[in-house]
XYZ file of C-alpha atoms in Angstrom:
620
model
C 35.950 44.343 12.474
C 35.715 42.416 9.205
C 33.886 39.548 10.930
C 31.513 41.985 12.600
C 30.827 43.758 9.321
C 30.219 40.405 7.634
C 27.804 39.316 10.364
C 25.911 42.613 10.118
C 25.707 42.330 6.332
C 24.277 38.827 6.630
C 21.915 39.717 9.490
C 19.928 42.129 7.310
C 18.983 39.180 5.091
C 17.489 37.118 7.938
C 14.123 38.889 8.118
C 11.933 41.301 6.247
C 12.158 41.800 2.497
C 15.901 42.349 2.149
C 17.077 40.171 -0.752
C 13.518 39.116 -1.673
C 12.629 39.680 -5.346
C 9.015 40.833 -5.135
C 8.752 41.312 -8.885
C 9.603 37.705 -9.686
C 7.326 36.568 -6.852
C 4.438 38.328 -8.596
C 5.412 36.699 -11.889
C 5.397 33.227 -10.322
C 1.965 33.907 -8.808
C 0.594 34.944 -12.189
C 2.221 31.994 -13.962
C 1.006 29.436 -11.434
C -2.570 30.684 -11.309
C -2.714 31.233 -15.077
C -1.657 27.640 -15.760
C -4.315 26.353 -13.348
C -6.914 28.658 -14.916
C -5.972 27.412 -18.390
C -6.406 23.807 -17.260
C -9.803 24.658 -15.764
C -10.891 26.293 -19.033
C -9.852 23.204 -21.015
C -11.723 20.883 -18.632
C -14.814 23.120 -18.687
C -14.834 23.107 -22.495
C -14.563 19.296 -22.557
C -17.330 19.055 -19.965
C -19.612 21.443 -21.868
C -19.121 19.434 -25.051
C -19.883 16.234 -23.132
C -22.990 17.712 -21.461
C -24.243 19.107 -24.756
C -23.732 15.755 -26.461
C -25.453 13.946 -23.587
C -28.428 16.307 -23.617
C -28.777 16.096 -27.386
C -28.530 12.299 -27.293
C -31.178 12.106 -24.572
C -33.584 14.448 -26.314
C -33.286 12.602 -29.630
C -33.404 8.992 -28.392
C -36.317 8.912 -25.930
C -38.931 6.625 -27.419
C -36.712 5.305 -30.216
C -36.446 1.615 -31.080
C -33.288 -0.423 -30.550
C -32.328 -0.136 -34.216
C -32.714 3.638 -34.125
C -30.084 3.775 -31.343
C -27.358 2.476 -33.654
C -26.164 5.946 -34.643
C -25.038 6.584 -31.061
C -23.271 3.231 -30.667
C -20.161 4.463 -32.495
C -17.475 7.004 -31.641
C -14.542 8.668 -33.368
C -11.260 6.768 -33.164
C -9.148 9.746 -31.997
C -11.319 10.466 -28.949
C -11.555 6.739 -28.169
C -7.765 6.419 -28.140
C -7.471 9.460 -25.905
C -9.951 7.969 -23.421
C -8.297 4.567 -23.508
C -4.695 5.695 -23.104
C -5.083 8.860 -21.003
C -8.425 9.334 -19.234
C -9.155 5.720 -18.297
C -5.593 4.430 -18.107
C -3.915 3.411 -14.839
C -0.325 4.445 -14.392
C 0.994 1.015 -15.373
C -0.744 -2.178 -16.459
C -4.098 -2.433 -14.641
C -3.469 -1.367 -11.042
C -4.974 1.892 -9.848
C -7.430 1.693 -6.921
C -6.330 -1.642 -5.534
C -4.440 -0.761 -2.370
C -0.798 -1.756 -1.981
C -0.804 -4.087 1.004
C 2.146 -4.391 3.364
C 0.170 -6.933 5.370
C -3.457 -7.873 5.967
C -3.767 -4.925 8.330
C -1.521 -2.345 6.670
C -1.615 -0.676 3.260
C 0.226 2.280 1.766
C -2.571 3.605 -0.415
C -3.276 3.515 -4.121
C -1.417 4.458 -7.296
C -2.550 7.605 -9.153
C -3.998 7.135 -12.612
C -2.063 8.238 -15.679
C -3.908 11.532 -16.079
C -3.587 12.257 -12.361
C 0.163 11.632 -12.417
C 0.606 13.874 -15.461
C -1.199 16.750 -13.762
C 0.605 16.256 -10.451
C 3.989 16.043 -12.169
C 3.333 19.256 -14.099
C 2.249 21.068 -10.952
C 5.237 19.861 -8.926
C 7.649 20.669 -11.781
C 6.258 24.188 -12.110
C 6.778 24.810 -8.393
C 10.374 23.576 -8.628
C 11.009 25.847 -11.612
C 9.527 28.868 -9.832
C 11.667 28.179 -6.762
C 14.762 28.129 -8.972
C 14.057 31.409 -10.803
C 16.759 33.278 -8.890
C 19.371 35.914 -9.583
C 22.515 33.780 -9.494
C 24.881 36.580 -10.520
C 26.266 39.729 -8.934
C 24.813 39.303 -5.463
C 26.298 37.948 -2.238
C 25.540 34.437 -1.010
C 23.351 35.714 1.822
C 21.205 37.685 -0.643
C 20.717 34.583 -2.837
C 19.667 32.544 0.196
C 17.287 35.347 1.237
C 15.752 35.228 -2.245
C 15.221 31.476 -1.834
C 13.627 32.136 1.553
C 11.281 34.704 0.084
C 10.357 32.604 -2.958
C 9.614 29.377 -1.084
C 7.604 31.180 1.590
C 5.642 33.066 -1.051
C 4.827 29.920 -3.039
C 3.812 28.080 0.122
C 1.201 30.761 0.841
C 0.025 30.870 -2.785
C -0.443 27.096 -2.803
C -2.441 27.298 0.425
C -5.215 29.062 -1.498
C -5.708 26.012 -3.691
C -5.217 23.678 -0.742
C -8.200 25.105 1.147
C -10.385 25.228 -1.969
C -9.678 21.556 -2.685
C -10.507 20.601 0.903
C -13.911 22.317 0.817
C -17.010 20.118 0.741
C -18.980 22.973 -0.842
C -16.482 23.246 -3.664
C -18.091 24.828 -6.749
C -15.389 23.253 -8.908
C -16.817 19.762 -8.318
C -20.062 20.310 -10.295
C -18.357 22.769 -12.652
C -15.595 20.368 -13.694
C -17.535 17.151 -13.172
C -14.742 15.654 -11.063
C -15.235 13.570 -7.962
C -14.350 14.704 -4.462
C -11.947 11.759 -4.426
C -9.936 13.383 -7.244
C -9.901 16.724 -5.463
C -8.842 14.967 -2.270
C -5.899 13.409 -4.135
C -4.739 16.815 -5.362
C -5.328 18.260 -1.880
C -2.967 15.708 -0.324
C -0.185 16.267 -2.857
C -0.417 20.059 -2.828
C -0.244 19.855 0.954
C 2.999 17.908 0.665
C 4.397 20.515 -1.718
C 3.520 23.246 0.796
C 5.315 21.400 3.602
C 8.439 20.984 1.462
C 8.411 24.670 0.498
C 7.913 25.660 4.134
C 10.853 23.499 5.191
C 12.973 25.079 2.449
C 11.831 28.506 3.690
C 12.925 27.725 7.268
C 16.183 26.130 6.111
C 17.144 29.203 4.056
C 16.439 31.454 7.024
C 18.422 29.172 9.369
C 21.507 29.247 7.148
C 21.738 33.033 7.150
C 20.768 33.319 10.815
C 23.395 30.761 11.829
C 26.079 32.506 9.752
C 25.183 35.846 11.322
C 24.692 35.100 15.023
C 25.442 31.420 15.653
C 23.313 28.520 16.834
C 22.577 29.661 20.402
C 21.390 33.126 19.418
C 19.386 31.607 16.547
C 17.436 29.260 18.842
C 16.919 32.091 21.318
C 15.358 34.295 18.641
C 12.940 31.498 17.713
C 11.420 31.590 21.185
C 11.523 35.321 21.875
C 10.688 36.942 18.522
C 6.905 36.546 17.853
C 7.419 36.774 14.076
C 9.810 33.829 14.059
C 7.924 31.902 16.740
C 4.701 31.977 14.688
C 6.594 30.736 11.657
C 8.184 27.926 13.678
C 4.823 26.829 15.092
C 3.284 26.794 11.611
C 6.056 24.568 10.259
C 5.846 22.205 13.242
C 2.092 21.815 12.689
C 2.649 21.150 8.968
C 5.340 18.553 9.595
C 3.091 16.703 12.054
C 0.317 16.712 9.438
C 2.776 15.265 6.905
C 3.944 12.546 9.312
C 0.428 11.356 10.203
C -0.988 11.681 6.669
C 0.316 8.489 4.960
C -2.397 5.987 4.077
C -1.092 3.353 6.481
C -1.670 5.697 9.448
C -4.861 7.316 8.114
C -6.622 3.989 7.776
C -5.250 2.425 10.951
C -6.215 5.392 13.160
C -8.801 7.241 11.069
C -10.678 8.888 13.937
C -7.434 10.116 15.514
C -6.181 11.280 12.125
C -9.352 13.251 11.472
C -9.220 15.052 14.818
C -5.503 15.828 14.551
C -5.662 16.856 10.902
C -8.431 19.405 11.386
C -6.888 20.809 14.569
C -3.394 21.102 13.107
C -4.686 22.552 9.828
C -6.455 25.327 11.712
C -3.416 25.874 13.948
C -1.089 26.180 10.955
C -3.468 28.629 9.245
C -3.583 30.847 12.339
C 0.190 30.663 12.837
C 0.961 31.521 9.190
C -1.467 34.435 9.341
C 0.156 35.822 12.506
C 3.603 35.268 10.973
C 2.661 37.304 7.891
C 0.550 39.858 9.763
C 3.214 40.698 12.347
C 5.424 42.291 9.687
C 2.712 43.190 7.117
C 4.312 41.024 4.456
C 3.055 41.188 0.838
C 1.359 37.796 1.279
C -1.166 39.292 3.738
C -3.952 39.743 1.092
C -3.626 36.066 0.186
C -3.994 35.122 3.838
C -7.180 37.179 4.049
C -8.408 35.331 0.953
C -7.659 31.921 2.505
C -9.427 32.877 5.741
C -12.414 34.149 3.738
C -12.581 30.850 1.818
C -12.411 28.816 5.019
C -14.977 31.002 6.822
C -17.413 31.055 3.901
C -17.204 27.299 3.400
C -17.695 26.539 7.081
C -20.565 29.010 7.329
C -22.316 27.460 4.325
C -21.947 24.015 5.870
C -23.438 25.195 9.172
C -26.297 26.910 7.328
C -26.992 23.745 5.340
C -26.983 21.612 8.486
C -29.351 23.969 10.308
C -31.724 24.251 7.345
C -32.141 20.530 6.739
C -32.066 19.255 10.298
C -33.667 21.772 12.630
C -37.225 22.965 11.985
C -40.278 23.904 14.030
C -41.379 20.266 13.677
C -38.275 18.989 15.387
C -34.797 17.705 14.709
C -33.636 15.001 12.319
C -33.734 11.482 13.716
C -32.071 8.309 12.517
C -33.499 4.790 12.622
C -30.544 2.402 12.891
C -31.045 -1.292 12.073
C -28.220 -3.741 12.784
C -28.136 -6.144 9.817
C -26.511 -9.531 9.428
C -23.227 -9.392 7.562
C -21.766 -6.515 9.561
C -23.664 -3.410 8.488
C -26.322 -0.973 9.620
C -29.194 0.317 7.552
C -29.542 3.915 8.716
C -32.578 5.951 7.685
C -32.473 9.686 8.391
C -35.902 11.268 8.862
C -35.624 14.846 7.589
C -38.430 17.410 7.781
C -37.320 19.206 4.601
C -37.617 18.257 0.947
C -34.419 16.766 -0.462
C -32.848 16.989 -3.906
C -32.734 13.343 -4.941
C -29.872 12.872 -7.401
C -28.032 9.649 -8.201
C -24.419 9.204 -7.159
C -24.452 11.588 -4.214
C -23.246 11.186 -0.651
C -23.907 12.797 2.701
C -21.934 13.472 5.856
C -23.649 11.953 8.867
C -23.395 13.384 12.378
C -24.430 11.041 15.187
C -23.672 13.025 18.375
C -24.551 10.220 20.788
C -22.045 7.945 19.039
C -19.258 10.146 17.670
C -19.875 13.583 19.202
C -19.176 16.335 16.644
C -17.447 14.157 14.033
C -18.994 13.505 10.623
C -18.447 10.627 8.218
C -19.272 10.294 4.502
C -21.777 7.720 3.225
C -23.358 7.164 -0.183
C -27.103 7.735 -0.371
C -28.725 4.425 -1.295
C -32.412 5.338 -1.209
C -34.615 8.393 -0.779
C -38.330 8.276 0.063
C -40.324 11.437 -0.510
C -43.775 12.506 0.588
C -46.618 11.964 -1.914
C -46.181 15.555 -3.077
C -43.053 14.468 -4.985
C -44.318 13.778 -8.551
C -41.571 11.404 -9.697
C -41.676 9.398 -6.463
C -45.462 9.196 -6.641
C -45.353 8.041 -10.239
C -42.731 5.415 -9.484
C -44.674 4.168 -6.477
C -47.845 3.953 -8.511
C -46.115 2.002 -11.277
C -44.365 -0.475 -9.005
C -47.261 -1.140 -6.677
C -49.926 -1.366 -9.376
C -48.210 -4.511 -10.580
C -48.412 -6.367 -7.287
C -50.174 -9.256 -8.956
C -47.332 -9.812 -11.418
C -44.262 -11.922 -10.847
C -40.828 -10.396 -11.257
C -38.561 -10.586 -14.271
C -37.654 -14.028 -15.475
C -34.095 -12.928 -15.972
C -33.717 -12.170 -12.280
C -35.808 -15.024 -10.990
C -37.258 -12.799 -8.291
C -40.547 -13.675 -6.683
C -42.752 -10.795 -5.738
C -42.575 -9.789 -2.127
C -43.870 -6.664 -0.544
C -40.925 -4.458 0.429
C -40.806 -3.724 4.103
C -38.429 -2.459 6.738
C -37.905 -4.055 10.079
C -39.169 -0.857 11.658
C -42.039 1.217 10.302
C -40.878 4.664 9.217
C -43.139 7.505 10.360
C -44.215 10.067 7.780
C -41.662 12.794 7.217
C -40.872 15.081 4.311
C -37.917 12.913 3.318
C -36.366 9.635 4.481
C -32.714 9.251 3.422
C -31.219 5.771 3.760
C -27.606 4.618 3.791
C -25.843 1.317 4.394
C -22.959 1.706 6.845
C -20.531 -1.207 6.753
C -18.983 -1.979 10.128
C -15.279 -1.264 10.352
C -13.682 0.576 13.268
C -14.485 3.684 15.252
C -17.931 5.175 14.749
C -19.399 2.420 12.537
C -18.298 -0.265 14.984
C -19.795 1.582 17.954
C -23.031 2.237 16.093
C -23.447 -1.412 15.082
C -22.720 -2.661 18.613
C -25.252 -0.269 20.106
C -28.004 -1.208 17.627
C -27.280 -4.935 17.863
C -27.515 -4.819 21.663
C -31.066 -3.444 21.547
C -33.982 -5.945 21.850
C -35.067 -5.633 18.193
C -31.593 -4.740 16.881
C -33.009 -1.305 16.093
C -32.532 2.056 17.765
C -33.668 5.619 17.089
C -31.215 8.421 17.801
C -30.847 12.113 17.058
C -28.752 12.891 14.022
C -27.711 15.547 11.532
C -27.153 15.135 7.802
C -25.050 17.404 5.626
C -25.402 17.265 1.895
C -26.092 16.130 -0.702
C -22.563 16.262 -2.073
C -20.875 14.747 -5.094
C -20.822 15.204 -8.843
C -24.171 13.672 -9.795
C -24.281 12.596 -13.411
C -27.261 11.255 -15.288
C -26.999 8.017 -17.250
C -30.413 8.447 -18.861
C -29.042 9.189 -22.350
C -27.245 5.829 -22.673
C -28.976 2.973 -24.450
C -27.015 0.410 -22.431
C -25.942 0.771 -18.803
C -23.821 -1.788 -16.954
C -23.311 -1.256 -13.208
C -20.781 -3.213 -11.125
C -20.834 -3.100 -7.324
C -18.846 -4.804 -4.615
C -20.023 -5.000 -1.006
C -21.328 -1.722 0.357
C -20.511 -0.117 -3.012
C -24.038 -1.175 -3.991
C -25.367 1.989 -2.344
C -23.926 4.255 -5.030
C -24.951 1.939 -7.878
C -28.440 1.432 -6.479
C -29.070 5.182 -6.698
C -28.271 5.105 -10.437
C -30.299 1.912 -10.887
C -33.251 3.555 -9.135
C -32.960 6.773 -11.143
C -32.973 4.924 -14.466
C -35.986 2.765 -13.595
C -38.021 5.672 -12.226
C -37.060 7.922 -15.136
C -38.045 5.174 -17.591
C -41.415 4.792 -15.879
C -41.891 8.560 -16.226
C -40.871 8.547 -19.904
C -37.680 10.531 -19.251
C -35.038 7.920 -20.087
C -33.465 6.478 -23.266
C -32.011 3.371 -21.619
C -33.069 0.082 -23.229
C -30.762 -2.350 -21.426
C -29.904 -2.078 -17.730
C -27.704 -4.623 -15.928
C -26.661 -4.592 -12.276
C -23.871 -6.912 -11.095
C -23.374 -7.094 -7.321
C -20.805 -9.185 -5.473
C -20.936 -9.789 -1.713
C -18.865 -11.924 0.629
C -21.742 -13.596 2.528
C -25.262 -14.489 1.447
C -26.871 -12.558 4.314
C -25.400 -9.343 2.929
C -27.854 -9.550 0.039
C -30.562 -8.528 2.523
C -28.990 -5.099 2.877
C -31.001 -3.716 -0.038
C -33.759 -6.317 -0.178
C -36.758 -3.974 0.420
C -35.577 -1.488 -2.202
C -34.634 -4.031 -4.841
C -37.964 -5.817 -4.482
C -39.825 -2.557 -4.979
C -37.799 -1.567 -8.041
C -38.207 -4.915 -9.797
C -41.871 -5.516 -8.979
C -43.005 -4.132 -12.367
C -40.206 -5.565 -14.452
C -42.340 -7.565 -16.896
C -44.318 -4.485 -17.879
C -41.113 -2.522 -18.407
C -39.709 -5.154 -20.756
C -42.884 -4.958 -22.813
C -42.333 -1.212 -23.312
C -38.627 -1.469 -24.089
C -36.493 -1.721 -20.926
C -34.657 -4.967 -20.248
C -33.508 -5.156 -16.631
C -31.128 -7.839 -15.371
C -29.753 -8.279 -11.859
C -26.814 -10.643 -11.320
C -25.881 -11.444 -7.720
C -22.669 -13.203 -6.674
C -21.645 -14.554 -3.276
C -17.894 -15.111 -3.052
C -17.940 -17.163 0.175
C -21.355 -18.815 0.576
C -22.097 -21.308 3.323
C -22.095 -25.013 2.421
C -25.801 -25.404 3.203
C -26.673 -22.419 1.015
C -25.222 -23.891 -2.181
C -27.781 -25.601 -4.392
C -27.650 -26.739 -8.033
C -24.493 -24.755 -8.747
C -25.940 -21.579 -7.259
C -26.649 -20.033 -3.877
C -30.074 -20.458 -2.341
C -31.675 -17.210 -1.209
C -35.258 -17.591 -0.024
C -36.428 -14.266 -1.414
C -34.235 -14.347 -4.537
C -34.293 -17.926 -5.903
C -32.232 -19.035 -8.861
C -30.243 -15.823 -9.288
C -27.386 -15.709 -6.808
C -24.218 -17.390 -8.054
C -21.297 -18.774 -6.113
C -17.906 -17.131 -6.612
C -16.968 -13.926 -8.374
C -18.266 -12.656 -11.714
C -16.333 -13.234 -14.919
C -15.877 -9.568 -15.712
C -14.328 -10.212 -19.109
C -17.199 -12.436 -20.266
C -19.845 -10.058 -18.920
C -18.217 -7.032 -20.488
C -17.810 -8.686 -23.874
C -21.404 -9.930 -23.841
C -22.845 -6.544 -22.947
C -20.619 -4.783 -25.466
C -21.605 -7.118 -28.297
C -25.299 -6.816 -27.397
C -25.230 -3.107 -26.615
C -27.998 -0.797 -27.715
C -26.765 2.680 -28.616
C -24.155 4.364 -26.435
C -22.900 2.322 -23.481
C -21.961 3.404 -19.965
C -20.078 1.183 -17.518
C -19.734 2.166 -13.869
C -18.120 0.533 -10.870
C -18.148 1.158 -7.136
C -16.462 -1.282 -4.796
C -13.107 -2.695 -3.705
C -10.025 -1.610 -5.623
C -9.435 -5.022 -7.208
C -12.955 -5.068 -8.669
C -12.656 -1.495 -9.926
C -9.297 -2.176 -11.590
C -10.645 -5.328 -13.215
C -13.650 -3.511 -14.664
C -11.482 -0.616 -15.831
C -9.156 -3.009 -17.662
C -12.034 -4.760 -19.458
C -13.649 -1.471 -20.437
C -10.368 -0.233 -21.911
C -10.264 -3.420 -23.947
C -13.602 -2.489 -25.506
C -13.076 1.253 -25.953
C -12.536 1.946 -29.636
C -13.229 -1.676 -30.577
C -15.134 -1.425 -33.842
C -15.477 2.297 -33.030
C -17.843 1.319 -30.238
C -19.053 4.091 -27.923
C -18.245 3.093 -24.320
C -17.895 5.505 -21.396
C -16.407 4.439 -18.063
C -16.778 5.979 -14.639
C -15.708 4.932 -11.188
C -16.866 6.000 -7.766
C -14.175 5.545 -5.149
C -13.752 6.865 -1.614
C -10.035 6.828 -0.817
C -10.335 9.088 2.233
């Protein structure tokens, strides 16, 4: 009788709300969301101050001489130290985006930066604290375990709200906070891991009480016959599979498989958690409706964006794919709509004949508008009116008329990307284009975007851009924006330097038509106050290409250098010769990005010099 009474007393704590402290659950929800809201407010304030300062600097420095920029070349020591030791600092020494390699084929991802680790540690610690806010006195063991079950399950659902917001491409927080999708993706991955751990703790707490009450056989039977418990079990299984296949080594080795599985399992877990909560009308049901609304709204907005840009009465978007030497494709999407051309953005490309319904992110390298676009028309007029002039002496470029292999028919907008060949879709696309007679094909396509956190560099007197490999696409968009804005009288930049490193000489041709067009009026620009310098490096040139200590490029003589750039020397030279405020950006391999970051940190605060650093990385 005593054993039976004990089993019955425990059994009441195996389901429902018996033993669950709803009041404390509400407190943890408020505390968690309030702390996140407070962080958002702080970031928004910092961003507003930065945007206000940038706008004021731009409006007061356009048309000024180099000497008149001196006021903006200095910065307060306190803010400089904060940037150097918190915002720009890696976790330890200089390593941040350089992947940790197990072998040439396997890596385990990157190390979070110092500020990222601080935020992640605070978030994880707060979840641990909330899980441990229990009534440890004057209640039976089964009731305490039931409280753990209720708390961990509740927090898992609450964290799912943020998880789905962070995963959204149309995330309003990206432009609001000025953070990259890469940063949000980092937080998405770690919050997902926290949810899995809380879900496992939730199931473990239930299993302990269920086992004590009815034994192992009856417990496993209830998992397959009780819909409420079955839905919960299926949700946890889906989450655990996501956790197992999410490490960087598996994501990168089997990216296409990962993407399919991740999206399918994420949707399956959402449906299973909803049915689990809905079947007993648990207090978390409103949060589940909120998550579903977020997911539905975001997906609907993406579909609407795709339909608007790609399907019109004039036809569907097409893509001209050119297979280039050096293992890349130049892909130009012909869109019938006008396009918001902002530097530093990326698109998601759908190529149904190559990868069915899957989409992949690519930086936008170049955008051609119709003549109705005023800025594009002005830029075209400026660059082409100087066809009789040679290019800048600092670059050593000879004038050549920019041209594509294939003529692009007139459309409202032509959006171009460089897609480096790796595995999966990019490999299939390159092979298909290369196999065609002229190494060029035209296929139907869809573009989704533009996405990103576009930032203008027009208020800086000095801009230094580093790029490695296909990272040139992101930097070229900023380079283009600054030159076109300067031609239109909308830019304060006086000194613009682009440093690009490639592995093979033929890879320099990836952006040849665009670079030639941008630099064709360089002498005139220098006369009116903009000094443009392009430094090209080839790390592994062919023996026949080396000439007089450099690398011979028929369309770019005297500029390409053999080896890798001396980042320290370049950074120190540009810093010492800076005009006004200075911005340094990098997009490329992790080793290059970490090297640039380290050299920038060495200059931040030096002589109270004003130097801002930014990095564009895609650690998908």
